[in-house]
Short mmCIF file of C-alpha atoms in Angstrom, two decimals:
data_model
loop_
_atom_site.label_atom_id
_atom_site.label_comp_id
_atom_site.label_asym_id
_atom_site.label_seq_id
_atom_site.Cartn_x
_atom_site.Cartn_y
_atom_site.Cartn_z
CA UNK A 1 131.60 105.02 134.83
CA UNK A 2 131.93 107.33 131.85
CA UNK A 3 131.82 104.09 129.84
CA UNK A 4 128.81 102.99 131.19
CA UNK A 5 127.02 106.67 130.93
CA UNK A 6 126.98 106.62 127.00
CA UNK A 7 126.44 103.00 126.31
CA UNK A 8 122.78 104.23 128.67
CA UNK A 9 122.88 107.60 126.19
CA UNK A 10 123.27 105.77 122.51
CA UNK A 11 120.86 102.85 123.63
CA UNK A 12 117.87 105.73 124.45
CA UNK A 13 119.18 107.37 121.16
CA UNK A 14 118.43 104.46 119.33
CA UNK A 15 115.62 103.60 121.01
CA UNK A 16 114.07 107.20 120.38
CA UNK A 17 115.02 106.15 116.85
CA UNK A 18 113.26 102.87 116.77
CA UNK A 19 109.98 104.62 117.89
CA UNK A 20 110.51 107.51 115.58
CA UNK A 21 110.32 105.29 112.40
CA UNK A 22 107.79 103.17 113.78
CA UNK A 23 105.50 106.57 114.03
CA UNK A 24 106.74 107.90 110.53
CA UNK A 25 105.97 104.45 108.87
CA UNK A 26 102.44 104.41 110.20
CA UNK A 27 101.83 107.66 108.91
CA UNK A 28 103.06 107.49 105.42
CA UNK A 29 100.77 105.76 102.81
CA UNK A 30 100.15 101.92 102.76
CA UNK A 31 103.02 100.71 100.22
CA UNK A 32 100.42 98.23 98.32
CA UNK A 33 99.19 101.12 96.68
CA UNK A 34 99.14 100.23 92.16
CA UNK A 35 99.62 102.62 90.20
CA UNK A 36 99.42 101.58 86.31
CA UNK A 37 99.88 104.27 83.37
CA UNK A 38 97.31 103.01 80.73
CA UNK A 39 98.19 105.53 77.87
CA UNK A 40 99.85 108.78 77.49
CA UNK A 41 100.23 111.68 75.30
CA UNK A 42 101.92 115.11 75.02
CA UNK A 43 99.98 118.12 74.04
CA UNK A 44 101.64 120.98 72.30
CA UNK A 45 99.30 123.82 73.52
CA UNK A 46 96.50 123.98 76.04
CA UNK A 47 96.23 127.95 76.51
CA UNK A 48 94.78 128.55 72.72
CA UNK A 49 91.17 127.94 73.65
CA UNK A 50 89.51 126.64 76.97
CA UNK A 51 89.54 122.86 77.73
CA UNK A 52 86.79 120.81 79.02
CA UNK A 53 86.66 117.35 79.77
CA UNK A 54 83.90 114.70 78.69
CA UNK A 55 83.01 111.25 79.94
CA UNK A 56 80.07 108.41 78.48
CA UNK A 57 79.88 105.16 78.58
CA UNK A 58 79.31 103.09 75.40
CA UNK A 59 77.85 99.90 74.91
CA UNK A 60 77.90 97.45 71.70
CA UNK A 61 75.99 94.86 71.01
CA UNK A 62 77.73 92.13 69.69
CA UNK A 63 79.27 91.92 65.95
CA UNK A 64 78.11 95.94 66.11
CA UNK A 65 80.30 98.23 64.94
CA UNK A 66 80.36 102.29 65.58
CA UNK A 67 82.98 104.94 64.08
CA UNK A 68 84.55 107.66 65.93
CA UNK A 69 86.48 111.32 64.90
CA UNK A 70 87.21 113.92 67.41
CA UNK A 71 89.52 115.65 69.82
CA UNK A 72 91.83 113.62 71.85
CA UNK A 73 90.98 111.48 74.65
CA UNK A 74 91.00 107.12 75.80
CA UNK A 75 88.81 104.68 75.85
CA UNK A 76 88.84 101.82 78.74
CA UNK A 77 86.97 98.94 78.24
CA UNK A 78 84.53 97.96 81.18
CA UNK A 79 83.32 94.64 79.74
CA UNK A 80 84.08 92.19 76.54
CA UNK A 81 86.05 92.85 73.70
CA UNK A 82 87.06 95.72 71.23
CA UNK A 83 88.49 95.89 68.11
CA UNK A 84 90.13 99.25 67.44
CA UNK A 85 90.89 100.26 63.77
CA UNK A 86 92.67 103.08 62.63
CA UNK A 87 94.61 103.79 59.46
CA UNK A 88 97.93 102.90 60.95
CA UNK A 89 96.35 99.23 62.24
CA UNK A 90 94.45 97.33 64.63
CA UNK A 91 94.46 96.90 68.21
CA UNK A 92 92.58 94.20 70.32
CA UNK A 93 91.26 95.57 73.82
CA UNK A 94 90.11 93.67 76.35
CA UNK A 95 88.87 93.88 80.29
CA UNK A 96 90.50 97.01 81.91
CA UNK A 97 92.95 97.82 78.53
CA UNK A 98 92.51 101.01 77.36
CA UNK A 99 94.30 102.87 74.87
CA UNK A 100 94.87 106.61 73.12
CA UNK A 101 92.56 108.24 71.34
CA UNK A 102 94.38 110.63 68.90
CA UNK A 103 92.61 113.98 67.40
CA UNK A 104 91.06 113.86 64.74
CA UNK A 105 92.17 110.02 63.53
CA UNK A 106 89.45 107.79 61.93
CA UNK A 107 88.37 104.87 64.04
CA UNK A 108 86.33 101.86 64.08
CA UNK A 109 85.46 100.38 67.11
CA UNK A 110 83.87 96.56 66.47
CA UNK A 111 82.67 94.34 69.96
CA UNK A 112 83.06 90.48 69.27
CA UNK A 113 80.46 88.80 67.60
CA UNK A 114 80.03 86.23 70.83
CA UNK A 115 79.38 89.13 72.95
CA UNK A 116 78.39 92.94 74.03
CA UNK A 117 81.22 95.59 74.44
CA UNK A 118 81.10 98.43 77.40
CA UNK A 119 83.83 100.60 77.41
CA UNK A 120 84.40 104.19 78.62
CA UNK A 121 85.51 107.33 76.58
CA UNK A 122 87.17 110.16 78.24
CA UNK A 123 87.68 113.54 75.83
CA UNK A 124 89.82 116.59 76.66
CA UNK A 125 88.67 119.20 73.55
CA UNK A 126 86.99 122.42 73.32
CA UNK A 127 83.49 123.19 74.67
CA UNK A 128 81.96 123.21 70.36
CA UNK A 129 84.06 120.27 69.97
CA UNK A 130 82.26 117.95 72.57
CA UNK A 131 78.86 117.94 71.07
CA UNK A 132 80.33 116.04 68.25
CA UNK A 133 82.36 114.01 70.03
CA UNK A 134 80.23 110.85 70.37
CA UNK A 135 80.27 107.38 68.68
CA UNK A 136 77.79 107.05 65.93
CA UNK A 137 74.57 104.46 65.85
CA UNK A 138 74.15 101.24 66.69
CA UNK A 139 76.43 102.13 70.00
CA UNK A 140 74.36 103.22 72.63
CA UNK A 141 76.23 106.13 74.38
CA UNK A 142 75.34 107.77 77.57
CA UNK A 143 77.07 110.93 79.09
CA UNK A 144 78.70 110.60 82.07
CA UNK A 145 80.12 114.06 82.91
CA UNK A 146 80.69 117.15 81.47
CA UNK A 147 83.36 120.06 82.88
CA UNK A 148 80.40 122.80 83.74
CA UNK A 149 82.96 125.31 82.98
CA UNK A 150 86.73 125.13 81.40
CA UNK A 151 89.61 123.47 83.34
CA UNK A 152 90.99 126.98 85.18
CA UNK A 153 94.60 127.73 85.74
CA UNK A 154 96.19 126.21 82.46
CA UNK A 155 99.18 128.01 81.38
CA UNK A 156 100.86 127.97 77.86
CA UNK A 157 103.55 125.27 76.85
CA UNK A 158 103.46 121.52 76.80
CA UNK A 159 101.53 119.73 79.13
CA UNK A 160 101.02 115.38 79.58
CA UNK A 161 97.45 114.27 79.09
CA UNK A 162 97.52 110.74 80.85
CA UNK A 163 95.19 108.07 81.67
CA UNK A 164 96.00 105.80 85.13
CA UNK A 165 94.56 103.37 86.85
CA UNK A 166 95.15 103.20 90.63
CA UNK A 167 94.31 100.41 93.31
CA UNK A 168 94.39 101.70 97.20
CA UNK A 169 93.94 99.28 99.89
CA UNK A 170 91.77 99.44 103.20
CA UNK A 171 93.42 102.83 104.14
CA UNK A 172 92.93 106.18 106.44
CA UNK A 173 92.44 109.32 104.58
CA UNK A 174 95.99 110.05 102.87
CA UNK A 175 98.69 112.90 102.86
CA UNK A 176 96.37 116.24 101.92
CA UNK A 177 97.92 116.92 98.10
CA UNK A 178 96.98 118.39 95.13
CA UNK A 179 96.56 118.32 91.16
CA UNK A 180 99.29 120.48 89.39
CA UNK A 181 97.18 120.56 86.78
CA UNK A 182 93.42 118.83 86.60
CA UNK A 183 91.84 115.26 86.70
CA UNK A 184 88.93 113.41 85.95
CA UNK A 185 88.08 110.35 87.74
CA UNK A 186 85.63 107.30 87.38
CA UNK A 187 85.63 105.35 89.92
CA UNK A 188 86.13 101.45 88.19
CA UNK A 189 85.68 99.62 91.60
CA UNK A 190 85.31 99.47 95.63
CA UNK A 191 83.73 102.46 97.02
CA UNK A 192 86.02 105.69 98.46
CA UNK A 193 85.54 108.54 100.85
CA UNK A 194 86.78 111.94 99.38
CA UNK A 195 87.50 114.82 102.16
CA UNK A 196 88.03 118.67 101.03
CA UNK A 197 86.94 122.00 102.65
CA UNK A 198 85.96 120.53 105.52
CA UNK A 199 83.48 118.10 104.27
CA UNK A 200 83.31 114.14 103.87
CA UNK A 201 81.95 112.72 100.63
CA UNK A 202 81.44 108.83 99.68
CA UNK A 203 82.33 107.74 96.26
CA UNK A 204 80.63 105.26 94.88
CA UNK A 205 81.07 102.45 91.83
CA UNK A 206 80.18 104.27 88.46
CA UNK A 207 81.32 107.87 90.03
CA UNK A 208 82.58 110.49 87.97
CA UNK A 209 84.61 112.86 90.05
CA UNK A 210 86.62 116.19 88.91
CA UNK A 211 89.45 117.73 90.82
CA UNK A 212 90.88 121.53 89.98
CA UNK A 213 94.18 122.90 90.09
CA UNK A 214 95.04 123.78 93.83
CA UNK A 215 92.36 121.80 95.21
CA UNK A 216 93.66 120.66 98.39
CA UNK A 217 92.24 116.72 100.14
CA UNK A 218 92.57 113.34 100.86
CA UNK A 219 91.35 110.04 100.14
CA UNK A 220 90.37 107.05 102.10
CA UNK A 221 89.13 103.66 101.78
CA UNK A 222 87.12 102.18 104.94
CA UNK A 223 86.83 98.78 102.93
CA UNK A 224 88.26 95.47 102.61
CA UNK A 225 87.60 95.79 98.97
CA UNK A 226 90.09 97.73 96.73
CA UNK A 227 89.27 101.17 95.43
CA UNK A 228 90.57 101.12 91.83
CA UNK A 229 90.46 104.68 90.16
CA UNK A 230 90.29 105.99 86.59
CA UNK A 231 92.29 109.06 86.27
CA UNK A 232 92.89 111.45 83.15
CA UNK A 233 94.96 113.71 84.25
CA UNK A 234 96.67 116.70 82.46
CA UNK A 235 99.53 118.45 83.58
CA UNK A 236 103.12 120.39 82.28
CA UNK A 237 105.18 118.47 80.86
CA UNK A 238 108.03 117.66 83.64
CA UNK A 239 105.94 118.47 86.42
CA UNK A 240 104.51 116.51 89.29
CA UNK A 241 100.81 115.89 88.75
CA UNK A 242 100.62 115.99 92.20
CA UNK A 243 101.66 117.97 94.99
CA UNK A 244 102.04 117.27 98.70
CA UNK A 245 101.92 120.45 100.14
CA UNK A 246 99.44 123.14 100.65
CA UNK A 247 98.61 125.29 97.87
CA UNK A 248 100.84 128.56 97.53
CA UNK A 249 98.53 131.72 98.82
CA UNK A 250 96.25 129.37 99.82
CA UNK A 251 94.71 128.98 104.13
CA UNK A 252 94.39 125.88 105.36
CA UNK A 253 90.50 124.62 105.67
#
């Protein structure tokens, strides 16, 4: 009889277990989730003067070419194809490449001669620094964002500036988490739903979206389509750039 009493006891322990990990694997995120680091560079200091980000688009007509100098940042190309000279050589981008921008380097950006260039230029420099940070004439260059005030909460020593592209699925709003350090998004594709402080905000194609240190939501995508996501992110060097927990001496919204 004992026998028989915990063959009944480990088959509801393992069939508490079955439904356990069904419920914990429809909570956690879809796993078709693409996540692709574009470009990536480490920055020495970020606490000498305040940051700000900047965002345009820039379009070239083709055979044009435009120059650029200025503080660090990437450029993504939307559309055609771009040459990209520097002093240390040539690179070729095309359709969602992108590639580093270093500080203060020389560069040459020439579209094809068969057809237009669009690309996207995200810059992390000083608030005196931005207003001359812009591609010269022929390109046509309009602003996308601009930080209204300097990225808060940035702390001396190394940090990772990085650019990412990332690809969610139909999905319900994910794990609440938050940037380490700070981000700028565009959104490339699809259409998202962003939820903070209580509030539910649609994200549409062409959006330029900036999240803060300790700035605790979710995102969801209520489409078949895939939400693909721009993100230049900076954060200390060796540390998560996000977090999945609430902020510390923060109260839940």
């Amino acid at each position: 009889m004992s026998s028989i009493r915990l063959s009944l006891r480990l088959a509801l322990i393992a069939a508490l277990f079955i439904t356990l990990s069904v419920q914990t694997s429809d909570a956690q995120a879809p796993t078709n989730i693409v996540r692709t680091v574009l470009a990536v560079t480490s920055l020495p200091s970020v606490a000498d003067a305040p940051l700000f980000f900047k965002l345009s688009r820039v379009e070239l007509s083709p055979g044009q070419t435009t120059t650029y100098s200025g503080p660090v940042g990437f450029l993504y190309a939307l559309s055609g194809a771009l040459a990209v000279q520097t002093n240390v050589g040539q690179q070729s981008l095309q359709q969602d490449d992108a590639v580093l921008v270093a500080a203060n380097n020389n560069y040459s950006l020439k579209s094809s001669a068969t057809e237009p260039a669009s690309f996207l230029h995200f810059v992390l420099g000083r608030s005196t620094d931005l207003d001359q940070a812009t591609e010269h004439a022929p390109a046509v260059v309009r602003e996308i964002y601009r930080s209204p005030q300097a990225i808060p909460d940035l702390k001396p020593g190394r940090y990772e500036f990085t650019l990412t592209r990332v690809s969610y699925p139909r999905m319900t709003p994910n794990v609440p988490h938050y940037r380490s350090g700070a981000a700028l998004y565009y959104v490339r594709s699809g259409s998202g739903i962003f939820i903070a402080d209580g509030k539910t905000e649609p994200k549409p194609p062409g959006t330029a979206h900036f999240e803060r240190h300790g700035w605790l939501h979710q995102w969801a995508n209520d489409s078949d389509a895939p939400l693909v996501l721009l993100q230049a992110n900076i954060s200390e060097e060796g540390a998560p750039a996000v977090v999945m927990t609430q902020p510390a001496g923060s109260a839940p919204k």
